[in-house]
Short mmCIF file of C-alpha atoms in Angstrom, two decimals:
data_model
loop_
_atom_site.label_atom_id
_atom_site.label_comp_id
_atom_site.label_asym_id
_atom_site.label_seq_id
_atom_site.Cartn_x
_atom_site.Cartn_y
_atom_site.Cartn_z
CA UNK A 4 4.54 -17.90 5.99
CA UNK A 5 2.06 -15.33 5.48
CA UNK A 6 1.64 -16.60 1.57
CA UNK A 7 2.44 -19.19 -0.66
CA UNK A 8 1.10 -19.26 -3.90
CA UNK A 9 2.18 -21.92 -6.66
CA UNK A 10 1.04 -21.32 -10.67
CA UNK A 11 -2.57 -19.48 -9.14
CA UNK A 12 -4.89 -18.97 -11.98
CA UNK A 13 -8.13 -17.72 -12.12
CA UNK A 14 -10.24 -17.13 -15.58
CA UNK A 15 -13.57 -16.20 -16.20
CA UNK A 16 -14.46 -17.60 -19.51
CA UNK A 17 -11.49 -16.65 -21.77
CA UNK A 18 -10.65 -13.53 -19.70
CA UNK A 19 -7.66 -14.20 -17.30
CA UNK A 20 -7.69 -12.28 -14.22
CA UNK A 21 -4.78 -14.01 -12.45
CA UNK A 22 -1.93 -15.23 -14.84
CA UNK A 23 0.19 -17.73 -13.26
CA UNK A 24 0.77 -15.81 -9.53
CA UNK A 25 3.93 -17.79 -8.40
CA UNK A 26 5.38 -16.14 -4.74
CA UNK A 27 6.18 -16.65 -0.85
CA UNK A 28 5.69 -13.66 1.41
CA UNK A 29 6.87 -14.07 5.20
CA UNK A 30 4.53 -12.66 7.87
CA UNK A 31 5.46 -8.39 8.08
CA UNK A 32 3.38 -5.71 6.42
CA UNK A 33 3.34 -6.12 2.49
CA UNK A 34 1.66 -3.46 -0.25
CA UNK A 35 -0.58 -4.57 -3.19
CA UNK A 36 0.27 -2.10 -5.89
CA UNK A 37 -0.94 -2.07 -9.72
CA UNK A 38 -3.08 -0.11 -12.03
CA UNK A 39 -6.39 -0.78 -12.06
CA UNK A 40 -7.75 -3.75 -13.54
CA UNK A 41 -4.44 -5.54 -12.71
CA UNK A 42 -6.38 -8.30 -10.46
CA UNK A 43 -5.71 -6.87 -7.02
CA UNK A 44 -9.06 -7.14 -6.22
CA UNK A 45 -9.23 -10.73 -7.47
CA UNK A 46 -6.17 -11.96 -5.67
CA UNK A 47 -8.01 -10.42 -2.41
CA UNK A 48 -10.86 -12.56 -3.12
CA UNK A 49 -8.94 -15.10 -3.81
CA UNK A 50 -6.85 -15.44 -1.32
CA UNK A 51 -10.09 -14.90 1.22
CA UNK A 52 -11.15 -17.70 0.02
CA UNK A 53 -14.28 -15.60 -2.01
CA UNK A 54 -13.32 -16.70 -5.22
CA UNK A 55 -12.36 -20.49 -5.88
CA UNK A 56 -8.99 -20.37 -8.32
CA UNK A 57 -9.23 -21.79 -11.65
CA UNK A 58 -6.19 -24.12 -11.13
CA UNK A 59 -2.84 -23.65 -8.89
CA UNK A 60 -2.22 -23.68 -5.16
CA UNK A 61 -2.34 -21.82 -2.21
CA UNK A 62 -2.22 -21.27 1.31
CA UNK A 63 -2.75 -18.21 3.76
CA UNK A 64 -0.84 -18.80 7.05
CA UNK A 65 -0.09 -22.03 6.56
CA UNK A 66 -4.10 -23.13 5.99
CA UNK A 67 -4.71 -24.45 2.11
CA UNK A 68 -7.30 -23.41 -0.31
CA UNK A 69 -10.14 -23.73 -0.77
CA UNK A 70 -10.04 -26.65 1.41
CA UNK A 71 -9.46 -24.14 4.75
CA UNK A 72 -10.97 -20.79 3.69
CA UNK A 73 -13.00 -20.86 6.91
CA UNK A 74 -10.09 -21.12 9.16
CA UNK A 75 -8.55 -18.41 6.83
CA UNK A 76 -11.15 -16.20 7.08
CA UNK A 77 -11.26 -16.87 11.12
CA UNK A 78 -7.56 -15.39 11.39
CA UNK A 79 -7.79 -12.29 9.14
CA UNK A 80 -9.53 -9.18 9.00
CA UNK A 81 -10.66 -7.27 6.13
CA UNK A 82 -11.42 -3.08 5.66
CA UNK A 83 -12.79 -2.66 2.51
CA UNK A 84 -12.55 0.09 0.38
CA UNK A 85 -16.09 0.68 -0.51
CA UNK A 86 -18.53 1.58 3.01
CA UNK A 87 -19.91 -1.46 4.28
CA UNK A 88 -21.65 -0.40 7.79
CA UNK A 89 -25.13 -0.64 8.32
CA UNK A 90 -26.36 3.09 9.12
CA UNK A 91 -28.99 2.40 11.70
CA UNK A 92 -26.79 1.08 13.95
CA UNK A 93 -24.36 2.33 16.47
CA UNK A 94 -20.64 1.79 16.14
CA UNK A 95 -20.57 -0.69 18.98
CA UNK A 96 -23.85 -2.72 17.87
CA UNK A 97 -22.05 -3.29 14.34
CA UNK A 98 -18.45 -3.78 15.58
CA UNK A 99 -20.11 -6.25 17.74
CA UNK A 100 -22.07 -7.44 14.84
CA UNK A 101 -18.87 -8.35 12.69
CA UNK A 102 -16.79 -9.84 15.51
CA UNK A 103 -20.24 -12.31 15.73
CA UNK A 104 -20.29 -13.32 12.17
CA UNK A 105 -16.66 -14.49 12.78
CA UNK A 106 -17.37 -17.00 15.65
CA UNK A 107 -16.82 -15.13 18.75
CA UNK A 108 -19.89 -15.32 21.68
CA UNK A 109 -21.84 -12.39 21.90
CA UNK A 110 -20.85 -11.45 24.83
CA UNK A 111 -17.21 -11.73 23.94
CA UNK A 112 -17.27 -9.70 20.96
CA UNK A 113 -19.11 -6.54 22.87
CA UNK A 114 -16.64 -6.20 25.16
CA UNK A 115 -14.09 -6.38 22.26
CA UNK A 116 -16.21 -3.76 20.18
CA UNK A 117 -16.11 -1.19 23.06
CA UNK A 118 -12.22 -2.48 23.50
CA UNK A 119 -11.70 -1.62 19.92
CA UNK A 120 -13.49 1.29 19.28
CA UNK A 121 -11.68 2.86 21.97
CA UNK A 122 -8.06 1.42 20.44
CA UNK A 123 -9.23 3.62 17.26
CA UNK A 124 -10.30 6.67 19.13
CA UNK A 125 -13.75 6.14 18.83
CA UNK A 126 -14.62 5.36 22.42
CA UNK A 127 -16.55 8.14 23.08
CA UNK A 128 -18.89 8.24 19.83
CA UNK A 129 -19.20 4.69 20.52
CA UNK A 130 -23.24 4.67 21.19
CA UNK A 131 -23.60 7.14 18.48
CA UNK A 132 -25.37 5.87 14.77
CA UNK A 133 -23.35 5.70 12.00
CA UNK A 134 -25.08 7.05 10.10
CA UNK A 135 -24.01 10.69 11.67
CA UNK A 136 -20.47 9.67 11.34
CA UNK A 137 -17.79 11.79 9.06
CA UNK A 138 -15.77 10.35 6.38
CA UNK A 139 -12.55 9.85 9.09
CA UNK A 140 -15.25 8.00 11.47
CA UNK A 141 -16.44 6.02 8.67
CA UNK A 142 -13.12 4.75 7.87
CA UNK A 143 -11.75 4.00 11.85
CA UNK A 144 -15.25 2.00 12.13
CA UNK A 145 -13.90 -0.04 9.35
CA UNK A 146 -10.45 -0.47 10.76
CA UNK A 147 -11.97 -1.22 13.91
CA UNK A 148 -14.30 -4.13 12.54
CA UNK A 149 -11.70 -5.38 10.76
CA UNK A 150 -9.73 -5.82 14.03
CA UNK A 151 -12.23 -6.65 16.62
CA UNK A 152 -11.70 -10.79 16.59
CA UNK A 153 -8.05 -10.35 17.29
CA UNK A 154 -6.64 -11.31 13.91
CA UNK A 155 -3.24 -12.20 12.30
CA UNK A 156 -3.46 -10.22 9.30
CA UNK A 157 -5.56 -7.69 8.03
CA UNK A 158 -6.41 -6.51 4.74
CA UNK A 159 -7.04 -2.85 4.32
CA UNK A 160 -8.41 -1.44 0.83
CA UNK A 161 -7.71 2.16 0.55
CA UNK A 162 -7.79 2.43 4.13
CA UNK A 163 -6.76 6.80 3.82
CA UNK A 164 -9.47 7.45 1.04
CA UNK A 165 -11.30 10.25 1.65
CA UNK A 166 -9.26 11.63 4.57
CA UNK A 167 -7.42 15.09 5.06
CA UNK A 168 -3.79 15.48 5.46
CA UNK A 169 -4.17 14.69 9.45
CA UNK A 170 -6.54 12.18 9.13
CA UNK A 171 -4.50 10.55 6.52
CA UNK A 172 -1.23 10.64 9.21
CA UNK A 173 -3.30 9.63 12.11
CA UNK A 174 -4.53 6.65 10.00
CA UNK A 175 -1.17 5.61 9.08
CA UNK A 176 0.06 6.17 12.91
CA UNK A 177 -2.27 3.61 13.90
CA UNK A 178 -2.10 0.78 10.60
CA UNK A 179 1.83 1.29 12.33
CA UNK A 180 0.36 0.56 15.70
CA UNK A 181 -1.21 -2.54 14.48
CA UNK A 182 1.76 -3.76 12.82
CA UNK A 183 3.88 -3.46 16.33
CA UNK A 184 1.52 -5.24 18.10
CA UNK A 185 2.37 -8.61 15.99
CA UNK A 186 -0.15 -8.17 13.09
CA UNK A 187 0.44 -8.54 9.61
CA UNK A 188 -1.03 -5.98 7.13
CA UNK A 189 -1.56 -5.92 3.42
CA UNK A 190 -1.89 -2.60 2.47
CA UNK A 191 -3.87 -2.19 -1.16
CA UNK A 192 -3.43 1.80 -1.92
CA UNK A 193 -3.08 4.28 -5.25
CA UNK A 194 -1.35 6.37 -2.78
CA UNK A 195 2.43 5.12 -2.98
CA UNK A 196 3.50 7.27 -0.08
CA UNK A 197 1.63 5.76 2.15
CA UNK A 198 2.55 2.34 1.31
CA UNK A 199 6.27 3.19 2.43
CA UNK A 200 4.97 4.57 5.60
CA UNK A 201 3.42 1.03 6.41
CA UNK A 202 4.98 -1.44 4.48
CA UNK A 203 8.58 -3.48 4.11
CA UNK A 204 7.55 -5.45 1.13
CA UNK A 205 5.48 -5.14 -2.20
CA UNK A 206 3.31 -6.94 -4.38
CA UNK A 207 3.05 -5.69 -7.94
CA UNK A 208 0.39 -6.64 -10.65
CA UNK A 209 0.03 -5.44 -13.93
CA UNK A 210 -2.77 -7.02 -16.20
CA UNK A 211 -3.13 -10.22 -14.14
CA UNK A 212 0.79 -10.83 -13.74
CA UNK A 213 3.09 -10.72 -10.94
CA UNK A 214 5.64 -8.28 -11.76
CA UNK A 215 7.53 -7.91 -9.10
CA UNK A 216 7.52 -9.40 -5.08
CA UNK A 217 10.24 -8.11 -2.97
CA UNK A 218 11.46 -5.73 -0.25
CA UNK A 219 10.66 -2.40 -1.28
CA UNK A 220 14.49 -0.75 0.03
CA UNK A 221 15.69 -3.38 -3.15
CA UNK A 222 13.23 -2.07 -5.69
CA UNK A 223 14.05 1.33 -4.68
CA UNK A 224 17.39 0.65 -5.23
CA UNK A 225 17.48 -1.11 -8.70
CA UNK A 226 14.78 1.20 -10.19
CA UNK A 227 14.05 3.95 -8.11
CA UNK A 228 15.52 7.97 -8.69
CA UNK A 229 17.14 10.46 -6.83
CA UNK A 230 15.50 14.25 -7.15
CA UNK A 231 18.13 16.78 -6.00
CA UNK A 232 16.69 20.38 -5.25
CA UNK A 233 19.09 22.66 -6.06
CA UNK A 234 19.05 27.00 -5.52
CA UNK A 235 21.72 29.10 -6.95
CA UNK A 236 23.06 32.21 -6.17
CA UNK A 237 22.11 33.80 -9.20
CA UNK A 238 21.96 32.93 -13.03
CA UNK A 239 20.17 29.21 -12.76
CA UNK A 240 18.97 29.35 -16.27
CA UNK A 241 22.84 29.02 -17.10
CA UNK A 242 23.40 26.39 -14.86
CA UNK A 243 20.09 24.38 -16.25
CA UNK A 244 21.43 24.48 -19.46
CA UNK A 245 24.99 23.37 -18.44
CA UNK A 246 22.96 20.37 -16.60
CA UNK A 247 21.12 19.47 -19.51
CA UNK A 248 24.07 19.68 -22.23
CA UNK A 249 25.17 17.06 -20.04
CA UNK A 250 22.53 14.72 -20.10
CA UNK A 251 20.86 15.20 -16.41
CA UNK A 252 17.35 15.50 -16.36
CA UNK A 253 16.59 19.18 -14.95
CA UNK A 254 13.13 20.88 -14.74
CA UNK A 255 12.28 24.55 -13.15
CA UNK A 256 9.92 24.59 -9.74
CA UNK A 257 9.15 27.99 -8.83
CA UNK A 258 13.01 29.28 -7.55
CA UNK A 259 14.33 25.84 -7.51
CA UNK A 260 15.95 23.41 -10.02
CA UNK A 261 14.68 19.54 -9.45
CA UNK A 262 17.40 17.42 -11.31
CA UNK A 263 16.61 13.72 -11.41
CA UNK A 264 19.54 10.86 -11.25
CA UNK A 265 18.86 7.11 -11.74
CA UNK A 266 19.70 5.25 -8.61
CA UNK A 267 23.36 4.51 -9.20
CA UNK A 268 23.93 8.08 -10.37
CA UNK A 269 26.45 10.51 -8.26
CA UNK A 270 24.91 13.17 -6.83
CA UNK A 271 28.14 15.23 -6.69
CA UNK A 272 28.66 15.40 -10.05
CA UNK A 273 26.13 18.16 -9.91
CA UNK A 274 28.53 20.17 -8.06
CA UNK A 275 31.23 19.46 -10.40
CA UNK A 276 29.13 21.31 -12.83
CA UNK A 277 28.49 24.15 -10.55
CA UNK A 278 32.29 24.46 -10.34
CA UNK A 279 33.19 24.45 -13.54
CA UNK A 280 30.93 27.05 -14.73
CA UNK A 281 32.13 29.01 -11.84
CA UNK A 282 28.25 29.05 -9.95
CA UNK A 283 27.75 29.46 -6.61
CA UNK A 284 24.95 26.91 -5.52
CA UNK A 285 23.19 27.98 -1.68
CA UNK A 286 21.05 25.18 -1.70
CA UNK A 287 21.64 21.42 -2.23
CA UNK A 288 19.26 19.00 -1.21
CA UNK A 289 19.52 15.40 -1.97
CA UNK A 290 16.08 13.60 -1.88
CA UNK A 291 15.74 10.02 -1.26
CA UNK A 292 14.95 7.06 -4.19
CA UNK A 293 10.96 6.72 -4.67
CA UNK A 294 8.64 4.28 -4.85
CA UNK A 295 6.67 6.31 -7.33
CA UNK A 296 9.41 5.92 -10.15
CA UNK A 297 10.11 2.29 -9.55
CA UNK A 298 6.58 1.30 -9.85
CA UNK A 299 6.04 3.61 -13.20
CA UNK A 300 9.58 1.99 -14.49
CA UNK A 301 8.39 -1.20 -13.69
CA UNK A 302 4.94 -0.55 -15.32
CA UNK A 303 6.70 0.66 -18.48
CA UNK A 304 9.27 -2.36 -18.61
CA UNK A 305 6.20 -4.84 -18.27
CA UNK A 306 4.03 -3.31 -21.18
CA UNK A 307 6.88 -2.34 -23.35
CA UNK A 308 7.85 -6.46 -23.05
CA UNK A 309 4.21 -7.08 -23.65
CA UNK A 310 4.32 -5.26 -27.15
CA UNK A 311 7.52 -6.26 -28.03
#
């Protein structure tokens, strides 16, 4: 069991950042998802062992807080958003460094740094001072230190901020990578595409509730959408308006038409349109259910239940 979490509350004065966090997550890669201020953060710290809960229960692989935090912390590695390397040094002294501070001998954890920084395609700037390092370095050092000790799960904050289109892909290629090799990952990340390229399950949080834990492939499905791109032959202005006198959800991009179904909605019933305004459509292109509009949905369920 990767998590187990029973009634976790954790309040600073009258402010409560955690509301009752009740779930089980099996070991597999798992996103964090919510707006901000919606406690991700604190559950992090929380669950690290960095912030003692107000009242509740917990365990991380099986070890209980706060009563095993140090084993906890032993078995997990953490990337953090926010740049947390120490410029003067090279990547292998401070890889080194952090695979130290979680137990391993000296010697043990340089051999791992160079091991690592190679595994993250940093072998040969390995000698080099961070402080020289680009953004993409900057973040593989912090994937790399958060792997060094061998770990069973990893956090990673943001792990793609910053990074260009390739970087971003070659990022995700490798969080994949670490996920094969028997690795659990919790993935914490604004950017909802790449939490379906990593992850199975997801953790939502919206103002210091749980909202939702579950495969993603079942949120999808009970309140994700379809977008359907759709060219015609000619005339698409007509065939918008037929769409929208019957209730489908159409907007204009550039030559195309983007119509929008709710998950259980028939796709073909587009074309039944087409035919019976007698319009030739060339291009019909069914998209798949996002992650985008179930989070939003959910996120609009949750605070219109809040005000109600």
């Amino acid at each position: 069991m990767l998590f187990d979490l029973d009634n976790v509350q954790k309040s600073y004065g009258n402010f409560e950042a955690l509301k009752g966090i009740t779930l089980q997550i099996e070991e597999g890669s798992v996103g964090l998802l919510g707006p901000n201020g919606a406690g991700k953060s604190t559950l992090i710290k929380t669950l690290l062992g960095l912030l003692e809960m107000t009242r509740g229960s917990a365990s991380v692989l099986g070890h209980r807080l706060p009563e095993q935090a140090h084993k906890i912390r032993q078995a997990i590695g953490y990337m953090p958003e926010n740049d947390c390397y120490l410029p003067y040094m090279t990547a292998v002294r401070y890889v080194s460094l952090m695979g130290e501070l979680t137990g391993m001998p000296r010697s043990e954890a340089f051999s791992r740094a160079h091991e690592t920084l190679y595994y993250v395609g940093l072998g040969e700037a390995r000698y080099r001072k961070l402080s020289g390092f680009s953004t993409g370095m900057k973040q593989r050092v912090k994937l790399a230190q958060a792997l060094v000790h061998g770990p069973r799960l990893v956090f990673l904050d943001e792990p793609t901020n910053g990074l260009d289109p390739q970087g971003r892909d070659e990022m995700l290629d490798l969080i994949n990578d670490v996920k094969a090799r028997g690795v659990s990952v919790v993935l914490s990340s604004h950017i909802l595409y790449d939490v379906e390229r990593v992850c199975e399950s997801v953790i939502m949080l919206d103002q210091g509730e749980l909202i939702h834990c579950g495969p993603i492939d079942a949120l999808k499905a009970d309140k994700g959408e379809r977008v359907i791109e759709i060219q015609t032959k000619e005339d698409d202005e007509r065939f918008r308006q037929a769409l929208i006198s019957r209730g489908f959800d159409v907007e204009r991009e550039g030559f195309r038409l983007l119509v929008r179904l709710g998950a259980d909605a028939d796709p073909l019933a587009i074309l039944d349109v087409a035919l019976e305004e007698g319009i030739q459509v060339r291009h019909f292109m069914p998209g798949e259910l996002t992650l985008e509009k179930a989070f939003l949905t959910l996120l609009d369920e949750h605070n219109e239940a809040a005000t109600a």
